[in-house]
Tab-separated table of C-alpha atoms and ligand atoms in Angstrom:
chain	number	residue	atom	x	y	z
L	6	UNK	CA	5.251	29.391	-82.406
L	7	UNK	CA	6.320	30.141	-85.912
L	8	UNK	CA	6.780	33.641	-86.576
L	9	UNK	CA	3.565	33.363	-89.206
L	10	UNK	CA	1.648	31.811	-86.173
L	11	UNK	CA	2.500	34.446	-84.233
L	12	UNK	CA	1.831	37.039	-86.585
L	13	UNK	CA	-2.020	35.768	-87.024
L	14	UNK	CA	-2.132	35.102	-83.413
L	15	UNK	CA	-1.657	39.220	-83.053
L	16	UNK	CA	-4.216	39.896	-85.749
L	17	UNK	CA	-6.731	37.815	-83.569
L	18	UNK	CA	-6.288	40.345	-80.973
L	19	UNK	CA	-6.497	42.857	-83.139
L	20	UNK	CA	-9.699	46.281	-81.886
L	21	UNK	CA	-10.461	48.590	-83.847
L	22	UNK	CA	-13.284	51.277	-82.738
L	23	UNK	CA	-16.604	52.317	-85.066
L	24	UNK	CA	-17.461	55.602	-84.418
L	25	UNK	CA	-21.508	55.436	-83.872
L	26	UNK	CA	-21.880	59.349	-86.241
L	27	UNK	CA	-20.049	57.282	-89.236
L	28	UNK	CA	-23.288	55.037	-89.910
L	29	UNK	CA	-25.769	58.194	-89.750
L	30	UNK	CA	-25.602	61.004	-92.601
L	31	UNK	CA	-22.344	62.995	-92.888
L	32	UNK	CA	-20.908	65.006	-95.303
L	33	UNK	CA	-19.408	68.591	-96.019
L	34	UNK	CA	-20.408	72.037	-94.985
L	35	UNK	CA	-22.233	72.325	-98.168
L	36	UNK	CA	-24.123	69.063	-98.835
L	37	UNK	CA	-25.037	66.648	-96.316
L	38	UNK	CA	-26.345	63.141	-98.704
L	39	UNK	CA	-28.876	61.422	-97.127
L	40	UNK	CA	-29.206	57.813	-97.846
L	41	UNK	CA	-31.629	55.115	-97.276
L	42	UNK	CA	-31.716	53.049	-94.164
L	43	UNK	CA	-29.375	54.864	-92.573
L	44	UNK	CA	-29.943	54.739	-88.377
L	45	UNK	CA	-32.445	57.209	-86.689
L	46	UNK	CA	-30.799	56.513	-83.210
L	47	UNK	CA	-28.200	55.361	-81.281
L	48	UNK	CA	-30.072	51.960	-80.964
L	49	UNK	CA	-30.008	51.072	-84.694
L	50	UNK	CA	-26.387	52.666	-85.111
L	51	UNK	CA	-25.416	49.778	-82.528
L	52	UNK	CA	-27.424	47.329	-85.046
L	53	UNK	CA	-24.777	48.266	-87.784
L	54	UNK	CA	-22.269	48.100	-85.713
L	55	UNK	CA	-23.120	44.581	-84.633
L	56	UNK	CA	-22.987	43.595	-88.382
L	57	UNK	CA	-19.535	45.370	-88.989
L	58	UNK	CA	-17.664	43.356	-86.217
L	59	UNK	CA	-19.875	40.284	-87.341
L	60	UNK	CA	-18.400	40.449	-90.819
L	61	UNK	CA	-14.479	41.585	-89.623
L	62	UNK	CA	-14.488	40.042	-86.256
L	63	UNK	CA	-12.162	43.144	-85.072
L	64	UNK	CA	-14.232	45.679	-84.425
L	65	UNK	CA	-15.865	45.016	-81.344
L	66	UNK	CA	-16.712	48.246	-79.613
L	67	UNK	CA	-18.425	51.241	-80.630
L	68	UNK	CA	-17.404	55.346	-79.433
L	69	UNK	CA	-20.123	57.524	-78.779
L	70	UNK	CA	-20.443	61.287	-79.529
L	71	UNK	CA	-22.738	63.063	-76.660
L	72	UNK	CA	-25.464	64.632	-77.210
L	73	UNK	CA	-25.525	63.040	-80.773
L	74	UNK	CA	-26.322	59.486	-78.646
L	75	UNK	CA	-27.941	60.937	-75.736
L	76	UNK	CA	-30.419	58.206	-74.420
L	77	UNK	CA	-32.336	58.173	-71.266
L	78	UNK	CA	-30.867	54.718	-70.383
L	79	UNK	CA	-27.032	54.420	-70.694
L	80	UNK	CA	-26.762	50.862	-69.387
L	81	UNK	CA	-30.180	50.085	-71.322
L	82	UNK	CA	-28.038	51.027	-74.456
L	83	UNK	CA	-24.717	49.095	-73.497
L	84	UNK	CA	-26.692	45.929	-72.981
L	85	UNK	CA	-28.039	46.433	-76.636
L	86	UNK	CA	-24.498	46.897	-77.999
L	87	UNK	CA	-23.862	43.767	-76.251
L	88	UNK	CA	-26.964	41.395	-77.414
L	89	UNK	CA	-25.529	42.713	-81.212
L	90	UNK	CA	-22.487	41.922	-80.166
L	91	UNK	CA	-20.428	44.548	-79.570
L	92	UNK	CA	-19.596	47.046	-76.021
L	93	UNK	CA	-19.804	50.686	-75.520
L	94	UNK	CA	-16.140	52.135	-76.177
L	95	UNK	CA	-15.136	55.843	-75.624
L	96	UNK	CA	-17.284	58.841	-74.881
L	97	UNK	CA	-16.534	61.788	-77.258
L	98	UNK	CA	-17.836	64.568	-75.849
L	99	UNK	CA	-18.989	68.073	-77.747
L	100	UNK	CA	-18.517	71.532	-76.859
L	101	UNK	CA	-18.846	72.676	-80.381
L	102	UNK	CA	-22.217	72.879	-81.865
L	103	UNK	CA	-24.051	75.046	-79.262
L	104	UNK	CA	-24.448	78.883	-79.994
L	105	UNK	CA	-22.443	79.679	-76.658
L	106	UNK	CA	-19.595	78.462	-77.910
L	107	UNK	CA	-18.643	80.507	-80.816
L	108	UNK	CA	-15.768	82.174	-78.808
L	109	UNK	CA	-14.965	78.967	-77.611
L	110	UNK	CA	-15.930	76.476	-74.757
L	111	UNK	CA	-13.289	75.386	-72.079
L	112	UNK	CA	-11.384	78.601	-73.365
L	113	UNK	CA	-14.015	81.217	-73.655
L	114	UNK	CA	-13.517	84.375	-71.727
L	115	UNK	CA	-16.752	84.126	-70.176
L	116	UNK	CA	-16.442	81.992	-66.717
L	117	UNK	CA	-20.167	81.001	-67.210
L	118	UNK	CA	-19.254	79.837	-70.673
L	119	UNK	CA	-16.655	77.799	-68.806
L	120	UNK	CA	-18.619	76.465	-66.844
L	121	UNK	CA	-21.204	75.177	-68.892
L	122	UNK	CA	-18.196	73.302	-71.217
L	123	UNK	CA	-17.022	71.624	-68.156
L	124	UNK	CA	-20.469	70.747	-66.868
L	125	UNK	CA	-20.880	68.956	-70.049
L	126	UNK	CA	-17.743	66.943	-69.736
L	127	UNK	CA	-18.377	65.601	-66.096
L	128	UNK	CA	-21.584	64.681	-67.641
L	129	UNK	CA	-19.707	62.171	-69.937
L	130	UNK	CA	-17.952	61.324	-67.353
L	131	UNK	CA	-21.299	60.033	-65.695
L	132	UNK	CA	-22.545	58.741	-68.977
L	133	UNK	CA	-19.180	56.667	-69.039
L	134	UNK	CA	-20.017	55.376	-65.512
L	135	UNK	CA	-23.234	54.046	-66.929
L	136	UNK	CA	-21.679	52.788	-70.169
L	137	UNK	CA	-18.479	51.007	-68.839
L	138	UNK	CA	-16.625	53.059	-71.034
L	139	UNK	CA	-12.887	53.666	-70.343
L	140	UNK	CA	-11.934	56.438	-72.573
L	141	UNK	CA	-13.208	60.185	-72.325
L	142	UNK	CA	-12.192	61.618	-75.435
L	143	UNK	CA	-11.643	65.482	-75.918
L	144	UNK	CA	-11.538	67.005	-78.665
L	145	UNK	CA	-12.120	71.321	-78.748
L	146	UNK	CA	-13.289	73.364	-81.860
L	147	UNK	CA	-11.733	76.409	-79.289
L	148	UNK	CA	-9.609	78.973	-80.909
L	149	UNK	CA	-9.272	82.534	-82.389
L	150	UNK	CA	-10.205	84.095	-85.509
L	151	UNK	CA	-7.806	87.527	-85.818
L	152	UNK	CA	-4.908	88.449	-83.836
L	153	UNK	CA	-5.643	90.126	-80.411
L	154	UNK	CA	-9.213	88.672	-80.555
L	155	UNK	CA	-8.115	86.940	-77.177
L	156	UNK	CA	-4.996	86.765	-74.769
L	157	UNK	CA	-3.403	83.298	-76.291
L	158	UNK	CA	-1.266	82.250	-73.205
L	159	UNK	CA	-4.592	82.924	-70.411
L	160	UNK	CA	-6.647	80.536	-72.923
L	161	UNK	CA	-4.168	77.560	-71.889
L	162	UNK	CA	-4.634	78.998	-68.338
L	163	UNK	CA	-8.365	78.458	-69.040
L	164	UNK	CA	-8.323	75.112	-71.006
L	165	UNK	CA	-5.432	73.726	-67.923
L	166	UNK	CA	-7.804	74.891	-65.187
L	167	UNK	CA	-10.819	72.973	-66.571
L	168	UNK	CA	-8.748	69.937	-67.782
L	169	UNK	CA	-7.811	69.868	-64.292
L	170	UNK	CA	-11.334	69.821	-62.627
L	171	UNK	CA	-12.513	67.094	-64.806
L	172	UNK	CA	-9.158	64.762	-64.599
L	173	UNK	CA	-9.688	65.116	-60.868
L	174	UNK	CA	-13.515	63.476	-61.656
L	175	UNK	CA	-12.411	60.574	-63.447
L	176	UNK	CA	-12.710	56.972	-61.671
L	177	UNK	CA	-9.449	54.706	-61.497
L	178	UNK	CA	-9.882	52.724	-64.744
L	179	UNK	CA	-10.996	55.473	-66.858
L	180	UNK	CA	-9.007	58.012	-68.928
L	181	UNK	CA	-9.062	60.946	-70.541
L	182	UNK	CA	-7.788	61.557	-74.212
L	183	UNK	CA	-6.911	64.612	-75.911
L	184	UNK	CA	-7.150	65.382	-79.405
L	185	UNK	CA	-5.709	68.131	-81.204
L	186	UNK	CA	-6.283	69.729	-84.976
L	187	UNK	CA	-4.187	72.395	-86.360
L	188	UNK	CA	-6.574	74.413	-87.695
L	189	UNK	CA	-10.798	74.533	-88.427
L	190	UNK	CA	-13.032	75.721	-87.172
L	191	UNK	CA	-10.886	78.577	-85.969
L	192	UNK	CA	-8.488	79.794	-88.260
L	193	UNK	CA	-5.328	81.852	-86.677
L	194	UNK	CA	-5.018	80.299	-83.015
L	195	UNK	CA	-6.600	77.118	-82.199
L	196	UNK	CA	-5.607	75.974	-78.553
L	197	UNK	CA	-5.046	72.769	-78.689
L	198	UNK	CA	-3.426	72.681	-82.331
L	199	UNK	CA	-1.042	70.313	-82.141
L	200	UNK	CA	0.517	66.681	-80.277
L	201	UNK	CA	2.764	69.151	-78.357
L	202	UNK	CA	0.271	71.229	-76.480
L	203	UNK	CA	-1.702	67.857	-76.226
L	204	UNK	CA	1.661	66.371	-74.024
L	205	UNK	CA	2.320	68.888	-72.291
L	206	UNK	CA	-1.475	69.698	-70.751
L	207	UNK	CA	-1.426	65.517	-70.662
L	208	UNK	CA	1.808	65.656	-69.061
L	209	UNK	CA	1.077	68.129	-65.923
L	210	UNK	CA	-2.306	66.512	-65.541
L	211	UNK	CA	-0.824	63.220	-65.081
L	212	UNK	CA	-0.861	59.480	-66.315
L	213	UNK	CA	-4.824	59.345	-66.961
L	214	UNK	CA	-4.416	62.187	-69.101
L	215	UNK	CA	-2.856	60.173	-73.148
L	216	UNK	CA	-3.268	62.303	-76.786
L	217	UNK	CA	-5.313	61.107	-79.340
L	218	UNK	CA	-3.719	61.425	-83.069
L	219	UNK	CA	-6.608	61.949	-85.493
L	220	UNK	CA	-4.895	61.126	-88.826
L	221	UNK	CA	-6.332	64.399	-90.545
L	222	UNK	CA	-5.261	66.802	-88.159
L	223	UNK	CA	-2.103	67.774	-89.487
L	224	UNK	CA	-0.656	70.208	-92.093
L	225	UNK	CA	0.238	68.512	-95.309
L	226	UNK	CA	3.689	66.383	-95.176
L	227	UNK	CA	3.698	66.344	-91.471
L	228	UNK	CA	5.219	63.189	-90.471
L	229	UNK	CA	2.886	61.667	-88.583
L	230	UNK	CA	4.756	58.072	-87.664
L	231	UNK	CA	7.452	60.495	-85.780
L	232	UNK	CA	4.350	61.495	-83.483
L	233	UNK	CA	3.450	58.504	-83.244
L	234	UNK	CA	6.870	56.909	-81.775
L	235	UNK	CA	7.576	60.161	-79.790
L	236	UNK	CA	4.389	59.846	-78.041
L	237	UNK	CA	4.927	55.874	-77.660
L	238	UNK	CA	8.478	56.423	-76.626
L	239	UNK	CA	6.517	59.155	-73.645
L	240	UNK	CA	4.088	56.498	-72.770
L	241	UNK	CA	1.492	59.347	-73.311
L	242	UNK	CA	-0.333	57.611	-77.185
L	243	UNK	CA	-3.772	56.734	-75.663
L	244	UNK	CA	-5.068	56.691	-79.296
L	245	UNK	CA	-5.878	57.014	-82.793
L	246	UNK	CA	-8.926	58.737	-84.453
L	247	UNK	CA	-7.906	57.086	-88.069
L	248	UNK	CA	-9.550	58.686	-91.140
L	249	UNK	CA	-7.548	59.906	-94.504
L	250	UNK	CA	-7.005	62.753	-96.506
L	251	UNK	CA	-5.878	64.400	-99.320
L	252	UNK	CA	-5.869	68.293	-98.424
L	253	UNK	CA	-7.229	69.259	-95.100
L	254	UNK	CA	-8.904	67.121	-92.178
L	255	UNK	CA	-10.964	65.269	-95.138
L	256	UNK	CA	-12.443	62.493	-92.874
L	257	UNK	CA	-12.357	60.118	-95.609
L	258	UNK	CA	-11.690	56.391	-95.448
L	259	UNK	CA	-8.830	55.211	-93.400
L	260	UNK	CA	-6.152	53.943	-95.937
L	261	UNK	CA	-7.669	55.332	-99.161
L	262	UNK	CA	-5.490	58.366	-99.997
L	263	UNK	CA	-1.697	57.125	-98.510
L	264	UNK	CA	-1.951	53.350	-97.978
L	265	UNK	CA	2.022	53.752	-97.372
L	266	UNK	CA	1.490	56.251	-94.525
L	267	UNK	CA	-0.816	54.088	-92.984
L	268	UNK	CA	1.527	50.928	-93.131
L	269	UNK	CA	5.181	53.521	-91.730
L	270	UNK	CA	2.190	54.594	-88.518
L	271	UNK	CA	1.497	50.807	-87.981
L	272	UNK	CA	4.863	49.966	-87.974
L	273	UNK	CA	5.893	52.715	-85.130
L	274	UNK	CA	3.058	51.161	-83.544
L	275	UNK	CA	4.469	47.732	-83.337
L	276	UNK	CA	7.850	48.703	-83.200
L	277	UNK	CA	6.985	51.470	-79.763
L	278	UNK	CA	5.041	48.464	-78.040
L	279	UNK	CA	1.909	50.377	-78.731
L	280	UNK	CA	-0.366	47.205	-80.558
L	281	UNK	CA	-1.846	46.804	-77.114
L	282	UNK	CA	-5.133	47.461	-76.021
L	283	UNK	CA	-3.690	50.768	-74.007
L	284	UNK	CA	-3.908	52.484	-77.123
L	285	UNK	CA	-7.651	52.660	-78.711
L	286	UNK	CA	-7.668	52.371	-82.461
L	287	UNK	CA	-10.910	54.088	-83.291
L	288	UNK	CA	-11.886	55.538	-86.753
L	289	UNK	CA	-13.134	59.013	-87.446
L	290	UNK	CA	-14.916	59.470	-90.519
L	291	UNK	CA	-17.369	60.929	-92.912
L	292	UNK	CA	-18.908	58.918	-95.120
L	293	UNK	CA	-20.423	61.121	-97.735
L	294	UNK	CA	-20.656	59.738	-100.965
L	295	UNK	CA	-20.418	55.853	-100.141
L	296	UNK	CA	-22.818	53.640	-98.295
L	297	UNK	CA	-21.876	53.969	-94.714
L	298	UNK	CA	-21.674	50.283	-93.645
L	299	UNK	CA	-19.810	48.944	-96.629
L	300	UNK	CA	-17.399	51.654	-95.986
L	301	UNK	CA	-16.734	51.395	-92.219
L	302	UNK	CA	-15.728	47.473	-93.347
L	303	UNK	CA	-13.274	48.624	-95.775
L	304	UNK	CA	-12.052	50.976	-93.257
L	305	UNK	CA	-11.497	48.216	-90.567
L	306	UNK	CA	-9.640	45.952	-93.878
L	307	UNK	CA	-7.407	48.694	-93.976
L	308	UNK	CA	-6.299	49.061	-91.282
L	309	UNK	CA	-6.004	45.131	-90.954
L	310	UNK	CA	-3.823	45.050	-93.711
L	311	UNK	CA	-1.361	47.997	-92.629
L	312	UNK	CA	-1.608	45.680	-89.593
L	313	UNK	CA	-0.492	42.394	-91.117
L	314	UNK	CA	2.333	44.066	-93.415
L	315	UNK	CA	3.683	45.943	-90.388
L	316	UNK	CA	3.837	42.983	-88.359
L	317	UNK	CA	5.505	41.442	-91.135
L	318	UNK	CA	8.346	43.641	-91.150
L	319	UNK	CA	11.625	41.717	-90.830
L	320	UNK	CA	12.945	43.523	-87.962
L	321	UNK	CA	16.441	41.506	-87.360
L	322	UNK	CA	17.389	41.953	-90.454
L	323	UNK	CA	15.609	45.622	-90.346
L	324	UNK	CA	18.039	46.177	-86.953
L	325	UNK	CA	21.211	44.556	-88.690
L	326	UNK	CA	21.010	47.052	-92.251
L	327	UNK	CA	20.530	49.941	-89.860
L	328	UNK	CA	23.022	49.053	-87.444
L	329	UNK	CA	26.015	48.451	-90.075
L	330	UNK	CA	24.249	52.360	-91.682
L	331	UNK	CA	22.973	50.321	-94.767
L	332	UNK	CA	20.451	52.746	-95.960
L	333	UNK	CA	19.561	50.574	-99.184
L	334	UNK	CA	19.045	47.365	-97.535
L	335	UNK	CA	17.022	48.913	-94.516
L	336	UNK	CA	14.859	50.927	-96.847
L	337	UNK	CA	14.301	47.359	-98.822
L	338	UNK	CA	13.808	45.069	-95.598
L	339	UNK	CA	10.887	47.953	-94.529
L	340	UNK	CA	9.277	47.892	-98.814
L	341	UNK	CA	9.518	43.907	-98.738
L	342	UNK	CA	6.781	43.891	-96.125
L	343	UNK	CA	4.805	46.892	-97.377
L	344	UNK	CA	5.310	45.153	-100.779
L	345	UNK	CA	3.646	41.401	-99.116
L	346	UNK	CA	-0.233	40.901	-100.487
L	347	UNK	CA	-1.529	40.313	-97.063
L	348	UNK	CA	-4.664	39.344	-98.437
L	349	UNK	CA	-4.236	35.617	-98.239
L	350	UNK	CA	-2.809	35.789	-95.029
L	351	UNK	CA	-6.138	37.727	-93.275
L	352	UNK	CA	-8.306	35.271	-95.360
L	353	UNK	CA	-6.642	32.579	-93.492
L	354	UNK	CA	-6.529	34.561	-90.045
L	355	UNK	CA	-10.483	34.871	-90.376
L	356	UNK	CA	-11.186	31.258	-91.548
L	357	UNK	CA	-9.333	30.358	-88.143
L	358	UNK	CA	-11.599	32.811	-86.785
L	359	UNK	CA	-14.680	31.305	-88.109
L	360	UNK	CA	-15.640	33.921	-89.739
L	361	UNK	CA	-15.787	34.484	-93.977
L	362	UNK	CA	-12.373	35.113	-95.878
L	363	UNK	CA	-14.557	37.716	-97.654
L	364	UNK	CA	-16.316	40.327	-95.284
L	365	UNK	CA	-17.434	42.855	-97.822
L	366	UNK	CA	-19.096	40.068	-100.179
L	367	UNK	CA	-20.294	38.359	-97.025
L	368	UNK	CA	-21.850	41.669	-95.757
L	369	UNK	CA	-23.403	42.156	-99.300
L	370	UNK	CA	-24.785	38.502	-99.329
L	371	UNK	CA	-26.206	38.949	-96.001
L	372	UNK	CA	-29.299	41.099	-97.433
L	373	UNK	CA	-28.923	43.123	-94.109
L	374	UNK	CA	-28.218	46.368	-96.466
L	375	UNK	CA	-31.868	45.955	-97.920
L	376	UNK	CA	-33.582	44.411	-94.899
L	377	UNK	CA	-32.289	48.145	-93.163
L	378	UNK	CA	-33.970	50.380	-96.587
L	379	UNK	CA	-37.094	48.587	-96.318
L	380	UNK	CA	-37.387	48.763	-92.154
L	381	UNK	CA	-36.485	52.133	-91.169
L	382	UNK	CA	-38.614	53.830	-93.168
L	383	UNK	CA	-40.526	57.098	-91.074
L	384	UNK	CA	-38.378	58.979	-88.274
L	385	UNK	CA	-35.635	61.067	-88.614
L	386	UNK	CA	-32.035	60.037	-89.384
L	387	UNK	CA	-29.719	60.270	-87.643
L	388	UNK	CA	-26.713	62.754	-88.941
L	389	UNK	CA	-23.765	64.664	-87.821
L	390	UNK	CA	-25.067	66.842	-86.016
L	391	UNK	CA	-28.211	65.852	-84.930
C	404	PSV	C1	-12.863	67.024	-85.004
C	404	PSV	O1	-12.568	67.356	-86.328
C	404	PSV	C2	-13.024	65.523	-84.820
C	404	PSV	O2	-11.946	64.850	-85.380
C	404	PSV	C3	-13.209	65.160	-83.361
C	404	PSV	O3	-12.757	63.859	-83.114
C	404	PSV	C4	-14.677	65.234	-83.232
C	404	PSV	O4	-15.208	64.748	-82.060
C	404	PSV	C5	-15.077	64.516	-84.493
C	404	PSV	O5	-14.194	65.047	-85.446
C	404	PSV	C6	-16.494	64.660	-84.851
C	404	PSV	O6	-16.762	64.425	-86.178
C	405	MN	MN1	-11.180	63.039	-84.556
């Protein structure tokens, strides 16, 4: 195989994750747009999803955030995902909107509290036993507000005891993923702020137990591709929650604000072994201002084309300038591929694919945006949140 071949071979292979709350309303804490057409249930999220994989032909599974997808029939829903063309992917759970939780969930002080966050998570675990799904993922909103509010080092106690209690639930092909944010919504301890407290619960829990790197849930300049092959380089990346941002966790599209950032994590990821399906690469975002379904496409392109330019990446010659310390050459061998229009190259990869060069025009052509504004008219949309 020619190294071109086998470059487009990868991209074939290439997952990437919708996130079912990105194709209902989202926005900020002050305005939430609505928009026509948008889903009223899980059913019709799993409709758009259908059309986004259609279009890219790598995005074939969908996460789901519980309650916000609660259904009666979990297998009734993942044979729907399946008839559009698409499977159930991970199970995000959420101990962060009920009125309990405002000193926390897994965290709080209050044992009953406790117990009520981990009740919820063993239910995902069921829901995943309906779904198929592999991947629980965590994420906690748990923290402090002022100093001495709570004792800092018995909240890991807490959070270890009930990560404990629910890895012990989970069947032999499933997983559990933890996600960490440095700050928001608390705002002077959060307990699971960063990839270091996510390893090192992961770690003692065992090999089930993999961090999830949400793109936005860093403080400005972190490096995030140094994460990225530390956790690789641990075996412990189990996956991505890709979004982008300019200022805080933003949620915007993946690959609009640092296109360059994007291409130096892809990289780490190729480089650390990690373009396998043992690490999920999932999206998390808000779609405020732009039509959800167009945007979740451009998303999946972007991420494509950090693909494509990272598998690109000379790495011989990449090995040889770093080896013999030249810092010029290395530094150009690593821009030449950034540099590379990709573009042709994933118009040919989805040609092979059978699919249209062009997925946003395709999608556009396809009428499906006005055939959903003129059907889901009555109901309720769906929206973070609800
Ligand atoms: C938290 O900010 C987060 O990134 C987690 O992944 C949540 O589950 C998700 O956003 C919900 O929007
Ligand atoms: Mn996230």
């Amino acid at each position: 195989m020619t190294e071109l071949a086998a470059v487009k071979a990868a991209l074939k292979t290439q997952a990437i994750e919708t996130p079912s709350w990105a194709y209902g309303n989202s926005g900020t804490r002050f305005k939430v747009f609505a928009q026509a057409g948008v889903p009223r249930n899980p059913w019709e999220k799993l409709d758009d999803a259908g059309k986004v994989h259609e279009f890219t032909g790598v995005a074939p599974t969908v996460a789901l955030h519980i309650p916000w997808d609660k259904v009666e029939d979990y297998a009734a829903l993942a044979k729907h995902a399946e008839q559009r063309g698409v499977k159930l992917g991970a199970i995000n759970s959420n101990t962060f909107q009920d009125d309990d939780y405002k000193l926390g969930s897994i965290c709080h002080p209050d044992a009953a509290i406790r117990r009520k966050a981990v009740d919820h998570l063993l239910e995902c675990v069921d829901i995943m036993d309906a779904t198929g799904s592999r991947d629980l993922k965590l994420w906690f909103a748990d923290g402090t507000n002022y100093p001495g509010q709570d004792d800092i080092r018995e909240r890991q106690d807490r959070l270890a005891e009930g990560l404990a209690e629910v890895y012990e639930r989970l069947g032999d092909d499933q997983r559990m993923l933890l996600e960490y944010k440095f700050f928001e919504p608390a705002f002077y301890t959060t307990d699971v702020p960063d990839w270091g407290t996510a390893y090192a619960h992961c770690l003692k829990l065992g090999p089930k137990a993999q961090v999830v790197v949400d793109t936005g849930h860093h403080a400005p300049g972190t490096n995030i591709e140094f994460i990225v092959a530390t956790l690789l380089r641990e075996g412990k990346l189990g996956a991505f929650d890709f979004n982008s941002r300019f200022y805080a966790d933003d949620d915007l599209m993946v690959g609009a604000a640092d296109p360059f950032q994007l291409f130096r994590i892809m990289y780490e990821v190729v480089r650390g072994g990690g373009f396998t399906p043992e690490v999920a690469f999932m999206l998390d975002q808000c779609h405020n201002i732009e039509a959800k379904i167009p945007a979740i496409i451009r998303s999946v392109m972007n991420v494509q084309e950090a693909t494509a330019k990272a598998l690109l990446v000379d790495r011989e010659a990449l090995a040889v300038a770093q080896r013999g310390g030249d810092v010029l050459e290395a530094n150009a061998v690593l821009m030449d591929a950034y540099n590379t229009d990709v573009r042709p190259l994933l118009r040919e990869v989805r040609e092979e694919m059978g699919l249209d060069p062009e997925p946003m025009k395709a999608y556009r052509r396809s009428g499906w945006a006005s055939k959903i504004v003129d059907e889901r008219v009555g109901g309720e949309q769906a929206g973070w949140g609800a």
